[in-house]
Structure formats: C-alpha cells, structure tokens
PDB file of C-alpha atoms in Angstrom:
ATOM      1  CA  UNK A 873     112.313 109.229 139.031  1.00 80.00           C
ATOM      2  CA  UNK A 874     110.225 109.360 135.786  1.00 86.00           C
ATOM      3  CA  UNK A 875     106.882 110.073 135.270  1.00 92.00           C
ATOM      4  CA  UNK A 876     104.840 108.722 131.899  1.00 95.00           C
ATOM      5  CA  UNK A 877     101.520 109.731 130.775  1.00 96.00           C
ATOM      6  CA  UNK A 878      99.755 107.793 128.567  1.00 97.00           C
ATOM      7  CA  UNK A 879      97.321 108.624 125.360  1.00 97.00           C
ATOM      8  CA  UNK A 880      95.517 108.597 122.578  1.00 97.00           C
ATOM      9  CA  UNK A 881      93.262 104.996 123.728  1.00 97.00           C
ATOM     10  CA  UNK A 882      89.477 105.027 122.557  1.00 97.00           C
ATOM     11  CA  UNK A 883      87.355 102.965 121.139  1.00 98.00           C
ATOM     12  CA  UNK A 884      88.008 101.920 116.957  1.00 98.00           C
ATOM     13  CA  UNK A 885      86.457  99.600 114.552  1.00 98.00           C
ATOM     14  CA  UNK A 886      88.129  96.253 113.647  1.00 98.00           C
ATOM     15  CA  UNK A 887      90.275  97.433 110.547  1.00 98.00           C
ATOM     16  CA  UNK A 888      90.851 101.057 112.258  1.00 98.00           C
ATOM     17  CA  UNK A 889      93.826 102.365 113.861  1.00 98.00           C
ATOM     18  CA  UNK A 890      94.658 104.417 116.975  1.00 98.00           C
ATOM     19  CA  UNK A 891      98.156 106.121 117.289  1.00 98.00           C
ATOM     20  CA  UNK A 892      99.260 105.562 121.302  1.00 98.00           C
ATOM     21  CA  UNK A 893     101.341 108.633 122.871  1.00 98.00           C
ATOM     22  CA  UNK A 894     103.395 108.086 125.759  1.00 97.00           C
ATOM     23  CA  UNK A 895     105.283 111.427 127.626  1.00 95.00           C
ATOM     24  CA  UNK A 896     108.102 110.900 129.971  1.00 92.00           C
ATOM     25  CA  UNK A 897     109.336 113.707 132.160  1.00 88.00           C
ATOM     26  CA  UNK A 898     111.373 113.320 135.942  1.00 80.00           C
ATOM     27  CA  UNK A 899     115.007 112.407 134.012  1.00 68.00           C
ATOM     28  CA  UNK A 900     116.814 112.089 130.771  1.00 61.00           C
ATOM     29  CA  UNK A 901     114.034 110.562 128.003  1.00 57.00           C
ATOM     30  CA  UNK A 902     117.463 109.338 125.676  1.00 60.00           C
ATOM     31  CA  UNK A 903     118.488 107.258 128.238  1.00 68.00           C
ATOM     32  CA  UNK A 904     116.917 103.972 128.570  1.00 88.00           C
ATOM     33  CA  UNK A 905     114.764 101.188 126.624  1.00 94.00           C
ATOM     34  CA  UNK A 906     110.682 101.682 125.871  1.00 96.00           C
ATOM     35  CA  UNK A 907     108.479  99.377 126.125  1.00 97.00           C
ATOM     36  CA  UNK A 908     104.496  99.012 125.640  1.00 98.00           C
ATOM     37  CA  UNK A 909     102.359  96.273 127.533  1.00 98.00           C
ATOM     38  CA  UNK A 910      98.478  95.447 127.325  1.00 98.00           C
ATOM     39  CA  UNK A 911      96.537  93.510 129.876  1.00 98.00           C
ATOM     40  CA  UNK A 912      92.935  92.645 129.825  1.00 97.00           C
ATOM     41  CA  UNK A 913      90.989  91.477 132.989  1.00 93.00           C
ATOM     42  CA  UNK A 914      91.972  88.352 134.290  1.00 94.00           C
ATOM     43  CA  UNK A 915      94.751  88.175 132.175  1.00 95.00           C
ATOM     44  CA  UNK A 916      98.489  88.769 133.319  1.00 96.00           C
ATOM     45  CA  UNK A 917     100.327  91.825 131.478  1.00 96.00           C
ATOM     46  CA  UNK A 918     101.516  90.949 127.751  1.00 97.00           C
ATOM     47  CA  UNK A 919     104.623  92.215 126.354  1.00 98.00           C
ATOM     48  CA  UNK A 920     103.658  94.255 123.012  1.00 98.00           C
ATOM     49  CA  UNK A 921     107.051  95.937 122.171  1.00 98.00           C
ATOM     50  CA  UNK A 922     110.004  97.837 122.736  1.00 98.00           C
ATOM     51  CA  UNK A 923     112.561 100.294 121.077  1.00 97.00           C
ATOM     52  CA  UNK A 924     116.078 100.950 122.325  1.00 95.00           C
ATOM     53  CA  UNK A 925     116.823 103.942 123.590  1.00 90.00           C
ATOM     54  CA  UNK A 926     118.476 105.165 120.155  1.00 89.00           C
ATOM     55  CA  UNK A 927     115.092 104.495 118.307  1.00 90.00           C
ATOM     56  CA  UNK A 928     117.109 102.715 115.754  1.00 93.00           C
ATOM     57  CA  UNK A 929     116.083  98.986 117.119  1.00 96.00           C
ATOM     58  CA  UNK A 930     112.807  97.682 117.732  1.00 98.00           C
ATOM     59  CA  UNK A 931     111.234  94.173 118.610  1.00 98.00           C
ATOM     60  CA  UNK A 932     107.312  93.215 118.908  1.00 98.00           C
ATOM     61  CA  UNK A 933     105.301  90.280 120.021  1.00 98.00           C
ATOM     62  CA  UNK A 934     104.094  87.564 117.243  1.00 98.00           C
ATOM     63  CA  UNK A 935     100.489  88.782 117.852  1.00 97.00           C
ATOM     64  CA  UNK A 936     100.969  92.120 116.827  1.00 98.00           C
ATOM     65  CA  UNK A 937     104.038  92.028 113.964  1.00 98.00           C
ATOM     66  CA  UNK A 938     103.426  93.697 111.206  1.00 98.00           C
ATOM     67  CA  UNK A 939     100.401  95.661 112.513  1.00 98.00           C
ATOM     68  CA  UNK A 940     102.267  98.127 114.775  1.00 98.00           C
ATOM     69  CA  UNK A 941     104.796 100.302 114.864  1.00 98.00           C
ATOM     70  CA  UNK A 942     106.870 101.777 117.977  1.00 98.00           C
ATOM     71  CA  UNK A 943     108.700 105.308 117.410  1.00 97.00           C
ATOM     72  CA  UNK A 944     110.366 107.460 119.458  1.00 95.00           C
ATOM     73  CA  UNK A 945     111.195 111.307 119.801  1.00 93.00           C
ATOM     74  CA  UNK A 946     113.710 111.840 122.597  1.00 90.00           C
ATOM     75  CA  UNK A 947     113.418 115.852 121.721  1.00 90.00           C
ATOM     76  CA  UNK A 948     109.718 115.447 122.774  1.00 91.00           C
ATOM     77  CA  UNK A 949     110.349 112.988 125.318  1.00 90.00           C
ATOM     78  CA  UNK A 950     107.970 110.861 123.849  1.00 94.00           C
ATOM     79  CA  UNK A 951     106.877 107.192 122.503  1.00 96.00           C
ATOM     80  CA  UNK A 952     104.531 106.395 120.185  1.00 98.00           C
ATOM     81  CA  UNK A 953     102.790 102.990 119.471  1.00 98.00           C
ATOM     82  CA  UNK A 954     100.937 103.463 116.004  1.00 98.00           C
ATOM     83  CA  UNK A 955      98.255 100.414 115.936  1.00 98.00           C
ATOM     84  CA  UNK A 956      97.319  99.371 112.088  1.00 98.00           C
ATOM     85  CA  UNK A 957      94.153  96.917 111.168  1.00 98.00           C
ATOM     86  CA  UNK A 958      93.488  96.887 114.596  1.00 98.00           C
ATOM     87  CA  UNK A 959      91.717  93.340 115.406  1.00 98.00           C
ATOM     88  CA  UNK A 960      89.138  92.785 118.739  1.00 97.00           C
ATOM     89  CA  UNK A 961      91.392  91.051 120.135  1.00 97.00           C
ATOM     90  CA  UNK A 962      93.842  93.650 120.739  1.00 98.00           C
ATOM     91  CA  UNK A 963      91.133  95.618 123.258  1.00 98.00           C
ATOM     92  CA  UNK A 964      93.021  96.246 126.210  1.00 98.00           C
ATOM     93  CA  UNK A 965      94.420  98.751 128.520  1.00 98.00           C
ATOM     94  CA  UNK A 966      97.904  99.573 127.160  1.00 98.00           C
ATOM     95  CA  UNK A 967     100.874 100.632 129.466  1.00 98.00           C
ATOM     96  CA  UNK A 968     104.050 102.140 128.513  1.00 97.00           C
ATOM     97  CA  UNK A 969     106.966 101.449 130.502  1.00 97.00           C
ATOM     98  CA  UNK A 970     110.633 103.043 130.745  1.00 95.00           C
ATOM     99  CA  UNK A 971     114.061 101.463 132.175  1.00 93.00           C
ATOM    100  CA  UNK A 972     117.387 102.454 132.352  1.00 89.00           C
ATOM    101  CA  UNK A 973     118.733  99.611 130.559  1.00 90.00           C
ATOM    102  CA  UNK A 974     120.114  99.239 127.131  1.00 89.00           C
ATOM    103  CA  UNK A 975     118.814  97.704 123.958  1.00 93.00           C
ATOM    104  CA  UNK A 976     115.417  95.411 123.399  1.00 96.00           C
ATOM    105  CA  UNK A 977     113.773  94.742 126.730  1.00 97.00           C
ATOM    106  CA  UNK A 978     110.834  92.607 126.624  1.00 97.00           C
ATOM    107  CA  UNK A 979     110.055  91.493 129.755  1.00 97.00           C
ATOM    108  CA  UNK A 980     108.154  93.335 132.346  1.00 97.00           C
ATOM    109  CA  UNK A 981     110.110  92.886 135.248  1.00 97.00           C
ATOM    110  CA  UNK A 982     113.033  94.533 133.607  1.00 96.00           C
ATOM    111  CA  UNK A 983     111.047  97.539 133.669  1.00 96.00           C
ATOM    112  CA  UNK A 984     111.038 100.155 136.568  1.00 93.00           C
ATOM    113  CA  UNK A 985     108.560 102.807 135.627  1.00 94.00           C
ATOM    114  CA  UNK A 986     105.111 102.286 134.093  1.00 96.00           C
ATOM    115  CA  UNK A 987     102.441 104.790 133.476  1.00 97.00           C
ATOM    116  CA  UNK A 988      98.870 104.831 134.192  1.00 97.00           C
ATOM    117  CA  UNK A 989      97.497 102.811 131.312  1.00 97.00           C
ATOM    118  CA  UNK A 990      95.161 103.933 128.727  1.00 98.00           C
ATOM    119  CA  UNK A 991      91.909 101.741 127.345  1.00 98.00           C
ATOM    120  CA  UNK A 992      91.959 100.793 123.700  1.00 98.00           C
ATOM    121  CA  UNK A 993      88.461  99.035 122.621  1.00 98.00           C
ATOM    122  CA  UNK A 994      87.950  97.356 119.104  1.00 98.00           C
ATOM    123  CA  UNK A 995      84.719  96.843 118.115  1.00 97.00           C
ATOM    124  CA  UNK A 996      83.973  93.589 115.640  1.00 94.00           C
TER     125      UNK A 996
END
C-alpha cells in the first residue's frame, strides 16, 4: 500500500509559478513510475506528466511542455512538479499518482495509487 500527500497548491498570478510536492510513504518510493494529473469540474482527469522511477526519464503533455518540470528524490520519497509562467488555464486540482510499473506511464488507468489532490488557481 502507498500513501501520497500532496502540496504546495495556492492561488498565483498568470506569469507566476508554484513548485507542487508530492510524499509517498506505505512501500519502496524507488520503485515505480510518477505521474501528475489535473482535473477541473466537469472535466475528466488530464494527464500532465510522469518520470520513471530512476528520475532520469520524463514525458509531459503538449499543454504544459516547456513550462514544467517533474523531479524526483527517492531519499525523500518525494515528487516534485515545478510549474513556470503559469497560464489560467492551468487552474486545477492537481493529483499525483504512483504505480509499480516501469518507465513513462501516461495514462491514468495504469496508475494504482493517487493522493488527495491539491487546488492550484491562476489568476488572469
């Protein structure tokens, strides 16, 4: 089983940034593929990114290339989604989302265990 805790949402201007934290515990961090998600109401859950389970490989959606960055630090059990020139559009509640499986994994099903989701709001 593994637990993740989401933070670091709030609300930004467009043109601000917001660094996301997301801490695993329940079973070994190094093990498995990250990925982040964002949904906004009435909308179904959109694939943002995801970084193997080395760190060393990452993949993003179009909308947000170039603007953010996934890291990881499996001594800190941790992921981190750093959000650059951060656009209204991108106001959502973000989830983070761990499987055991190897390399890129971008879609949601493929996932097993998702945290609690934290609101990011960008103001025009």
């Amino acid at each position: 089983q593994v637990q993740l805790v989401e933070s670091g949402g709030g609300l930004v201007q467009a043109g601000g940034s917001l660094r996301l934290s997301c801490a695993a515990s329940g079973r070994a961090f190094s093990g498995g593929t990250m990925g982040w998600f964002r949904q906004t109401p009435g909308k179904e859950r959109e694939f943002v990114g995801t970084i193997a389970n080395s760190g060393k490989n990452t993949g993003y959606a179009d909308s947000v290339k170039g603007r953010f960055t996934i890291t990881r630090d499996n001594t800190k059990n941790t992921v981190y989604l750093q959000m650059d020139n951060l656009k209204p559009e991108d106001t959502a509640v973000y989830y983070c989302a761990a499987t055991g499986r190897r390399g890129l994994v971008f879609r949601g099903l493929e996932y097993d265990y998702w945290g609690q989701g934290t609101q990011v709001t960008v103001s025009s």
